[in-house]
PDB file of C-alpha atoms in Angstrom:
ATOM      1  CA  GLU Y   1       0.982 -22.821 -12.413  1.00 95.00           C
ATOM      2  CA  VAL Y   2       0.123 -20.832  -9.379  1.00 96.00           C
ATOM      3  CA  GLN Y   3      -2.369 -18.315 -10.590  1.00 97.00           C
ATOM      4  CA  LEU Y   4      -4.688 -15.626  -9.209  1.00 98.00           C
ATOM      5  CA  VAL Y   5      -7.359 -14.277 -11.528  1.00 98.00           C
ATOM      6  CA  GLU Y   6      -9.636 -11.083 -10.399  1.00 98.00           C
ATOM      7  CA  SER Y   7     -12.778 -10.168 -11.964  1.00 98.00           C
ATOM      8  CA  GLY Y   8     -15.891  -8.063 -11.207  1.00 98.00           C
ATOM      9  CA  GLY Y   9     -14.645  -4.541 -11.974  1.00 98.00           C
ATOM     10  CA  GLY Y  10     -16.074  -2.003 -13.763  1.00 98.00           C
ATOM     11  CA  LEU Y  11     -17.664   1.444 -13.697  1.00 98.00           C
ATOM     12  CA  VAL Y  12     -20.364   2.250 -10.864  1.00 98.00           C
ATOM     13  CA  GLN Y  13     -22.007   5.385  -9.482  1.00 98.00           C
ATOM     14  CA  PRO Y  14     -21.164   6.669  -6.144  1.00 98.00           C
ATOM     15  CA  GLY Y  15     -23.012   5.162  -3.063  1.00 98.00           C
ATOM     16  CA  ARG Y  16     -23.611   1.634  -5.245  1.00 98.00           C
ATOM     17  CA  SER Y  17     -22.121  -1.564  -4.614  1.00 98.00           C
ATOM     18  CA  LEU Y  18     -19.865  -3.980  -6.348  1.00 98.00           C
ATOM     19  CA  ARG Y  19     -18.366  -7.351  -5.864  1.00 98.00           C
ATOM     20  CA  LEU Y  20     -15.128  -8.462  -6.576  1.00 98.00           C
ATOM     21  CA  SER Y  21     -13.972 -12.190  -7.096  1.00 98.00           C
ATOM     22  CA  CYS Y  22     -10.458 -13.847  -7.158  1.00 98.00           C
ATOM     23  CA  ALA Y  23     -10.153 -17.441  -8.667  1.00 98.00           C
ATOM     24  CA  ALA Y  24      -7.097 -18.992  -7.373  1.00 98.00           C
ATOM     25  CA  SER Y  25      -5.433 -22.237  -8.843  1.00 98.00           C
ATOM     26  CA  GLY Y  26      -2.197 -24.122  -8.599  1.00 98.00           C
ATOM     27  CA  PHE Y  27      -1.966 -24.270  -4.992  1.00 97.00           C
ATOM     28  CA  THR Y  28      -3.901 -25.605  -2.033  1.00 97.00           C
ATOM     29  CA  PHE Y  29      -6.189 -22.410  -1.486  1.00 97.00           C
ATOM     30  CA  ASP Y  30      -7.111 -23.135   2.319  1.00 95.00           C
ATOM     31  CA  ASP Y  31      -3.726 -23.424   3.376  1.00 96.00           C
ATOM     32  CA  TYR Y  32      -3.107 -19.783   3.019  1.00 97.00           C
ATOM     33  CA  ALA Y  33      -4.560 -16.244   3.947  1.00 97.00           C
ATOM     34  CA  MET Y  34      -5.543 -14.186   1.219  1.00 98.00           C
ATOM     35  CA  HIS Y  35      -5.659 -10.357   0.594  1.00 98.00           C
ATOM     36  CA  TRP Y  36      -7.146  -7.528  -1.255  1.00 98.00           C
ATOM     37  CA  VAL Y  37      -4.750  -4.474  -2.191  1.00 98.00           C
ATOM     38  CA  ARG Y  38      -5.663  -1.392  -4.283  1.00 98.00           C
ATOM     39  CA  GLN Y  39      -3.603   0.920  -6.325  1.00 98.00           C
ATOM     40  CA  THR Y  40      -4.713   4.211  -7.386  1.00 93.00           C
ATOM     41  CA  PRO Y  41      -3.246   5.486 -11.043  1.00 77.00           C
ATOM     42  CA  GLY Y  42       0.200   6.571 -10.579  1.00 75.00           C
ATOM     43  CA  LYS Y  43      -0.039   6.062  -6.928  1.00 78.00           C
ATOM     44  CA  GLY Y  44       1.192   3.534  -4.315  1.00 88.00           C
ATOM     45  CA  LEU Y  45      -0.190   0.641  -2.841  1.00 97.00           C
ATOM     46  CA  GLU Y  46      -2.847   0.525  -0.091  1.00 98.00           C
ATOM     47  CA  TRP Y  47      -3.726  -2.705   1.825  1.00 98.00           C
ATOM     48  CA  VAL Y  48      -7.456  -3.105   1.682  1.00 98.00           C
ATOM     49  CA  SER Y  49      -8.450  -6.008   3.723  1.00 98.00           C
ATOM     50  CA  GLY Y  50      -7.034  -9.739   4.848  1.00 98.00           C
ATOM     51  CA  ILE Y  51      -8.306 -12.945   5.774  1.00 98.00           C
ATOM     52  CA  ASN Y  52      -7.165 -16.051   7.554  1.00 97.00           C
ATOM     53  CA  TRP Y  53      -7.431 -19.561   5.996  1.00 96.00           C
ATOM     54  CA  ASN Y  54     -10.914 -20.448   7.743  1.00 96.00           C
ATOM     55  CA  SER Y  55     -12.324 -16.781   7.852  1.00 97.00           C
ATOM     56  CA  GLY Y  56     -11.608 -16.554  11.640  1.00 96.00           C
ATOM     57  CA  SER Y  57      -9.340 -13.631  11.228  1.00 95.00           C
ATOM     58  CA  ILE Y  58     -10.265 -10.601   9.148  1.00 97.00           C
ATOM     59  CA  GLY Y  59      -8.789  -7.160   9.042  1.00 97.00           C
ATOM     60  CA  TYR Y  60      -9.647  -4.068   7.063  1.00 97.00           C
ATOM     61  CA  ALA Y  61      -7.872  -0.757   6.329  1.00 97.00           C
ATOM     62  CA  ASP Y  62      -9.738   1.995   8.226  1.00 97.00           C
ATOM     63  CA  SER Y  63     -10.690   3.751   4.752  1.00 96.00           C
ATOM     64  CA  VAL Y  64     -12.841   0.766   4.045  1.00 98.00           C
ATOM     65  CA  LYS Y  65     -14.051  -0.527   7.493  1.00 98.00           C
ATOM     66  CA  GLY Y  66     -17.795  -0.743   7.591  1.00 98.00           C
ATOM     67  CA  ARG Y  67     -18.096  -0.532   3.763  1.00 98.00           C
ATOM     68  CA  PHE Y  68     -16.264  -3.372   2.436  1.00 98.00           C
ATOM     69  CA  THR Y  69     -16.649  -7.114   3.348  1.00 98.00           C
ATOM     70  CA  ILE Y  70     -14.140  -9.764   2.533  1.00 98.00           C
ATOM     71  CA  SER Y  71     -14.929 -13.447   2.244  1.00 98.00           C
ATOM     72  CA  ARG Y  72     -13.882 -16.737   0.891  1.00 98.00           C
ATOM     73  CA  ASP Y  73     -15.202 -19.800  -0.305  1.00 98.00           C
ATOM     74  CA  ASN Y  74     -12.470 -22.787   0.040  1.00 98.00           C
ATOM     75  CA  THR Y  75     -14.744 -25.313  -1.695  1.00 98.00           C
ATOM     76  CA  LYS Y  76     -14.620 -22.919  -4.726  1.00 98.00           C
ATOM     77  CA  ASN Y  77     -11.061 -21.846  -4.256  1.00 98.00           C
ATOM     78  CA  SER Y  78     -12.359 -18.198  -4.465  1.00 98.00           C
ATOM     79  CA  LEU Y  79     -11.842 -14.912  -2.542  1.00 98.00           C
ATOM     80  CA  TYR Y  80     -14.348 -12.074  -2.455  1.00 98.00           C
ATOM     81  CA  LEU Y  81     -14.621  -8.317  -1.818  1.00 98.00           C
ATOM     82  CA  GLN Y  82     -18.096  -7.046  -1.301  1.00 98.00           C
ATOM     83  CA  MET Y  83     -17.795  -3.223  -1.834  1.00 98.00           C
ATOM     84  CA  ASP Y  84     -20.762  -1.198  -0.498  1.00 98.00           C
ATOM     85  CA  SER Y  85     -21.356   2.489  -0.402  1.00 98.00           C
ATOM     86  CA  LEU Y  86     -18.599   3.193  -3.016  1.00 98.00           C
ATOM     87  CA  ARG Y  87     -16.800   6.767  -3.100  1.00 98.00           C
ATOM     88  CA  THR Y  88     -14.891   8.300  -5.723  1.00 96.00           C
ATOM     89  CA  ASP Y  89     -11.668   7.754  -3.796  1.00 95.00           C
ATOM     90  CA  ASP Y  90     -12.443   3.914  -3.952  1.00 97.00           C
ATOM     91  CA  THR Y  91     -11.410   4.267  -7.603  1.00 97.00           C
ATOM     92  CA  ALA Y  92      -8.326   1.930  -8.255  1.00 98.00           C
ATOM     93  CA  LEU Y  93      -6.929  -1.155  -9.584  1.00 98.00           C
ATOM     94  CA  TYR Y  94      -7.806  -3.842  -7.216  1.00 98.00           C
ATOM     95  CA  TYR Y  95      -5.160  -6.837  -6.732  1.00 98.00           C
ATOM     96  CA  CYS Y  96      -5.888 -10.200  -4.940  1.00 98.00           C
ATOM     97  CA  ALA Y  97      -2.903 -11.509  -3.289  1.00 98.00           C
ATOM     98  CA  LYS Y  98      -1.773 -14.760  -1.653  1.00 98.00           C
ATOM     99  CA  ASP Y  99      -0.192 -14.704   1.939  1.00 97.00           C
ATOM    100  CA  SER Y 100       2.584 -16.796   2.695  1.00 94.00           C
ATOM    101  CA  ARG Y 101       1.018 -17.977   5.991  1.00 93.00           C
ATOM    102  CA  ARG Y 102      -2.145 -19.586   7.034  1.00 90.00           C
ATOM    103  CA  TYR Y 103      -3.390 -18.950  10.480  1.00 89.00           C
ATOM    104  CA  THR Y 104      -3.654 -14.980  10.555  1.00 88.00           C
ATOM    105  CA  TYR Y 105      -3.652 -12.350   7.945  1.00 86.00           C
ATOM    106  CA  ALA Y 106      -0.993 -10.255   9.708  1.00 87.00           C
ATOM    107  CA  ARG Y 107       2.077 -12.309   9.746  1.00 89.00           C
ATOM    108  CA  GLY Y 108       3.039 -13.210   6.074  1.00 93.00           C
ATOM    109  CA  SER Y 109       4.107 -11.366   3.086  1.00 97.00           C
ATOM    110  CA  PHE Y 110       2.316 -11.573  -0.298  1.00 98.00           C
ATOM    111  CA  ASP Y 111       3.970 -14.121  -2.386  1.00 97.00           C
ATOM    112  CA  ILE Y 112       1.466 -14.299  -5.379  1.00 98.00           C
ATOM    113  CA  TRP Y 113      -0.505 -11.489  -6.838  1.00 98.00           C
ATOM    114  CA  GLY Y 114      -3.160 -11.461  -9.541  1.00 98.00           C
ATOM    115  CA  GLN Y 115      -3.157  -9.042 -12.457  1.00 98.00           C
ATOM    116  CA  GLY Y 116      -5.753  -6.808 -10.868  1.00 98.00           C
ATOM    117  CA  THR Y 117      -9.298  -5.543 -11.826  1.00 98.00           C
ATOM    118  CA  ILE Y 118     -10.188  -1.778 -12.230  1.00 97.00           C
ATOM    119  CA  VAL Y 119     -12.899  -0.204 -10.245  1.00 98.00           C
ATOM    120  CA  THR Y 120     -13.845   3.045 -11.448  1.00 97.00           C
ATOM    121  CA  VAL Y 121     -16.331   5.106  -9.035  1.00 98.00           C
ATOM    122  CA  SER Y 122     -17.937   8.000 -11.068  1.00 97.00           C
ATOM    123  CA  SER Y 123     -21.368   9.641 -11.767  1.00 97.00           C
TER     124      SER Y 123
ATOM    125  CA  GLU R   1      -0.806   2.471  12.300  1.00 95.00           C
ATOM    126  CA  VAL R   2       2.865   1.992  11.340  1.00 96.00           C
ATOM    127  CA  VAL R   3       3.673   4.382   8.764  1.00 97.00           C
ATOM    128  CA  LEU R   4       6.511   3.559   6.281  1.00 98.00           C
ATOM    129  CA  THR R   5       8.578   6.340   4.805  1.00 98.00           C
ATOM    130  CA  GLN R   6      10.868   5.431   1.755  1.00 98.00           C
ATOM    131  CA  SER R   7      13.800   7.353   0.633  1.00 97.00           C
ATOM    132  CA  PRO R   8      14.838   8.612  -2.009  1.00 98.00           C
ATOM    133  CA  VAL R   9      11.554   9.012  -3.722  1.00 97.00           C
ATOM    134  CA  THR R  10      13.600   8.754  -6.928  1.00 98.00           C
ATOM    135  CA  LEU R  11      17.095   7.270  -7.604  1.00 98.00           C
ATOM    136  CA  SER R  12      18.791   7.743 -10.779  1.00 98.00           C
ATOM    137  CA  LEU R  13      21.783   5.578 -11.454  1.00 97.00           C
ATOM    138  CA  SER R  14      23.495   3.607 -14.306  1.00 97.00           C
ATOM    139  CA  PRO R  15      23.605  -0.134 -15.145  1.00 97.00           C
ATOM    140  CA  GLY R  16      26.193  -1.743 -13.029  1.00 97.00           C
ATOM    141  CA  GLU R  17      26.077   0.764 -10.166  1.00 98.00           C
ATOM    142  CA  ARG R  18      24.863  -0.099  -6.606  1.00 98.00           C
ATOM    143  CA  ALA R  19      21.452   0.995  -5.251  1.00 98.00           C
ATOM    144  CA  SER R  20      20.521   1.505  -1.586  1.00 98.00           C
ATOM    145  CA  LEU R  21      16.983   2.197  -0.836  1.00 98.00           C
ATOM    146  CA  SER R  22      15.681   3.013   2.622  1.00 98.00           C
ATOM    147  CA  CYS R  23      12.490   2.455   4.458  1.00 98.00           C
ATOM    148  CA  ARG R  24      12.022   4.020   7.785  1.00 98.00           C
ATOM    149  CA  ALA R  25       8.915   2.864  10.227  1.00 97.00           C
ATOM    150  CA  SER R  26       7.140   5.173  12.629  1.00 98.00           C
ATOM    151  CA  GLN R  27       7.566   2.573  15.265  1.00 96.00           C
ATOM    152  CA  SER R  28       9.185  -0.797  15.534  1.00 95.00           C
ATOM    153  CA  VAL R  29       8.265  -3.442  13.157  1.00 95.00           C
ATOM    154  CA  SER R  30       7.682  -6.633  15.210  1.00 82.00           C
ATOM    155  CA  SER R  31       9.735  -9.528  14.439  1.00 76.00           C
ATOM    156  CA  SER R  32      11.183  -7.945  11.253  1.00 85.00           C
ATOM    157  CA  TYR R  33       8.033  -8.597   9.389  1.00 96.00           C
ATOM    158  CA  LEU R  34       9.020  -6.246   6.703  1.00 97.00           C
ATOM    159  CA  ALA R  35       8.941  -7.052   2.913  1.00 98.00           C
ATOM    160  CA  TRP R  36      10.140  -5.715  -0.207  1.00 98.00           C
ATOM    161  CA  TYR R  37       8.286  -5.649  -3.679  1.00 98.00           C
ATOM    162  CA  GLN R  38       9.450  -4.617  -7.090  1.00 98.00           C
ATOM    163  CA  GLN R  39       6.699  -3.368  -9.498  1.00 97.00           C
ATOM    164  CA  LYS R  40       7.479  -2.734 -13.316  1.00 97.00           C
ATOM    165  CA  PRO R  41       4.826  -0.533 -15.544  1.00 95.00           C
ATOM    166  CA  GLY R  42       1.746  -2.691 -16.306  1.00 95.00           C
ATOM    167  CA  GLN R  43       2.607  -5.274 -13.854  1.00 97.00           C
ATOM    168  CA  ALA R  44       1.530  -6.499 -10.378  1.00 98.00           C
ATOM    169  CA  PRO R  45       4.007  -6.276  -7.652  1.00 98.00           C
ATOM    170  CA  ARG R  46       6.459  -8.987  -7.020  1.00 98.00           C
ATOM    171  CA  LEU R  47       7.808 -10.175  -3.828  1.00 98.00           C
ATOM    172  CA  LEU R  48      11.715  -9.898  -3.368  1.00 98.00           C
ATOM    173  CA  ILE R  49      12.434 -10.072   0.371  1.00 98.00           C
ATOM    174  CA  SER R  50      10.640 -11.103   3.238  1.00 97.00           C
ATOM    175  CA  GLY R  51      11.444 -11.219   6.981  1.00 96.00           C
ATOM    176  CA  ALA R  52      13.666  -8.083   6.260  1.00 97.00           C
ATOM    177  CA  SER R  53      16.433 -10.203   4.837  1.00 97.00           C
ATOM    178  CA  SER R  54      15.307 -13.375   3.203  1.00 97.00           C
ATOM    179  CA  ARG R  55      15.168 -13.682  -0.680  1.00 98.00           C
ATOM    180  CA  ALA R  56      11.808 -14.864  -2.138  1.00 97.00           C
ATOM    181  CA  THR R  57      11.968 -17.915  -4.530  1.00 96.00           C
ATOM    182  CA  ALA R  58      14.015 -17.148  -7.701  1.00 96.00           C
ATOM    183  CA  ILE R  59      15.190 -13.767  -6.689  1.00 98.00           C
ATOM    184  CA  PRO R  60      18.878 -13.025  -7.777  1.00 98.00           C
ATOM    185  CA  ASP R  61      21.422 -12.659  -5.146  1.00 97.00           C
ATOM    186  CA  ARG R  62      22.057  -9.168  -6.121  1.00 98.00           C
ATOM    187  CA  PHE R  63      19.167  -8.345  -4.337  1.00 98.00           C
ATOM    188  CA  SER R  64      19.672  -8.042  -0.437  1.00 98.00           C
ATOM    189  CA  GLY R  65      17.743  -6.783   2.559  1.00 97.00           C
ATOM    190  CA  SER R  66      18.661  -5.683   5.766  1.00 96.00           C
ATOM    191  CA  GLY R  67      17.804  -4.084   9.170  1.00 96.00           C
ATOM    192  CA  SER R  68      15.609  -4.223  12.038  1.00 94.00           C
ATOM    193  CA  GLY R  69      13.364  -2.138  14.217  1.00 95.00           C
ATOM    194  CA  THR R  70      12.639   1.083  12.550  1.00 96.00           C
ATOM    195  CA  ASP R  71      15.376   1.145   9.747  1.00 97.00           C
ATOM    196  CA  PHE R  72      15.578  -1.116   6.829  1.00 97.00           C
ATOM    197  CA  THR R  73      17.383  -1.059   3.772  1.00 98.00           C
ATOM    198  CA  LEU R  74      17.175  -2.983   0.067  1.00 98.00           C
ATOM    199  CA  THR R  75      20.385  -3.107  -1.682  1.00 98.00           C
ATOM    200  CA  ILE R  76      20.936  -4.081  -5.505  1.00 98.00           C
ATOM    201  CA  SER R  77      24.575  -4.742  -5.780  1.00 97.00           C
ATOM    202  CA  ARG R  78      25.006  -4.246  -9.652  1.00 97.00           C
ATOM    203  CA  LEU R  79      22.002  -2.799 -11.447  1.00 98.00           C
ATOM    204  CA  GLU R  80      20.793  -4.894 -14.279  1.00 98.00           C
ATOM    205  CA  PRO R  81      18.523  -3.263 -16.999  1.00 97.00           C
ATOM    206  CA  GLU R  82      15.682  -5.271 -15.681  1.00 97.00           C
ATOM    207  CA  ASP R  83      16.062  -3.684 -12.272  1.00 98.00           C
ATOM    208  CA  PHE R  84      14.837  -0.381 -13.332  1.00 97.00           C
ATOM    209  CA  ALA R  85      11.438  -0.203 -11.419  1.00 98.00           C
ATOM    210  CA  VAL R  86       9.390   1.110  -8.543  1.00 97.00           C
ATOM    211  CA  TYR R  87      10.195  -0.709  -5.231  1.00 98.00           C
ATOM    212  CA  TYR R  88       7.974  -0.582  -2.169  1.00 98.00           C
ATOM    213  CA  CYS R  89       8.696  -1.896   1.425  1.00 98.00           C
ATOM    214  CA  GLN R  90       5.658  -3.227   3.616  1.00 98.00           C
ATOM    215  CA  GLN R  91       5.194  -4.299   7.177  1.00 98.00           C
ATOM    216  CA  TYR R  92       2.908  -7.042   8.057  1.00 97.00           C
ATOM    217  CA  GLY R  93       3.430  -7.385  11.518  1.00 93.00           C
ATOM    218  CA  SER R  94       0.621  -5.411  12.855  1.00 92.00           C
ATOM    219  CA  SER R  95      -2.860  -4.247  11.499  1.00 94.00           C
ATOM    220  CA  PRO R  96      -3.523  -2.283   9.416  1.00 96.00           C
ATOM    221  CA  LEU R  97      -0.701  -3.892   7.120  1.00 97.00           C
ATOM    222  CA  THR R  98       1.051  -0.927   5.503  1.00 97.00           C
ATOM    223  CA  PHE R  99       3.142   0.048   2.489  1.00 98.00           C
ATOM    224  CA  GLY R 100       5.735   2.781   2.003  1.00 98.00           C
ATOM    225  CA  GLY R 101       5.235   5.153  -0.887  1.00 97.00           C
ATOM    226  CA  GLY R 102       7.746   3.430  -3.354  1.00 97.00           C
ATOM    227  CA  THR R 103      11.162   4.359  -4.548  1.00 98.00           C
ATOM    228  CA  LYS R 104      11.654   4.700  -8.275  1.00 97.00           C
ATOM    229  CA  VAL R 105      14.794   3.520  -9.509  1.00 98.00           C
ATOM    230  CA  GLU R 106      15.490   5.172 -13.133  1.00 97.00           C
ATOM    231  CA  ILE R 107      18.271   5.017 -15.576  1.00 95.00           C
ATOM    232  CA  LYS R 108      20.629   8.001 -15.473  1.00 94.00           C
TER     233      LYS R 108
END
C-alpha cells in the first residue's frame, strides 16, 4: 500500500524550531519529487516547499523562504522540513505529498497525500 | 506568482444535478499544468484531475476537467452523495506552486 506518514508536529513557542518528518512506503521513493503543503484551520491549501528526486531542485513559498529547509534521505525513504524562526501564522496542519514526476518539483501534480501533522505556534 | 481564483465559493445543489466549478488564473498556466483536488472533512486532499483534463486513477468518469490558458472548469455530471466536498484547483507549472481558494459543493 502506498503510504505517507507525517510526524514531528506539536506546540512550539514563537521563534523556536521544529522538524517535521514524512515516512514513505509502497513506492520507489527516489523516483519522485516530494512536497510539503499546509492548511490552516478552516482555510485553504498553501504549498510550502518542494524537492526533486536528488535534492538538486528545491523551491519554497515566499512566506517561508529563509526560515524553512526541505530535505530528503532516499536511503531512509524520508522527507523532512526544518522549520526555524517559527511565527504564529505558521500554525497549520502540514501535509507531505508525493509528486507524480521526478526531475523537478514544478511539473507534477500531487497524487498521494499523508494525513498530516499539526503544528501550533503559540506562547 | 500565479493567482488562482475559484468561483463560486459555495455551490448548493441536489444529488443528481450537474456541477460546474471555475478556476481562473492571473496569467496563463504553462502547458495546462492544472490539477483539481477533492477534500472531505477530516481528510487529506485527493487528486481528481491533472493536466487540466486527465482523470487520476480510480476517479469516476462523472468527473471531467477542461480549459486552457487562464480559464479552467471542473464538471461533475451527476452529483452523488459522496461528491459533496470542497474542491481546489492548483497550478504546478511555475514556482511558487499555488492553489485556488476552493469551492464548497453543498447539499441544497
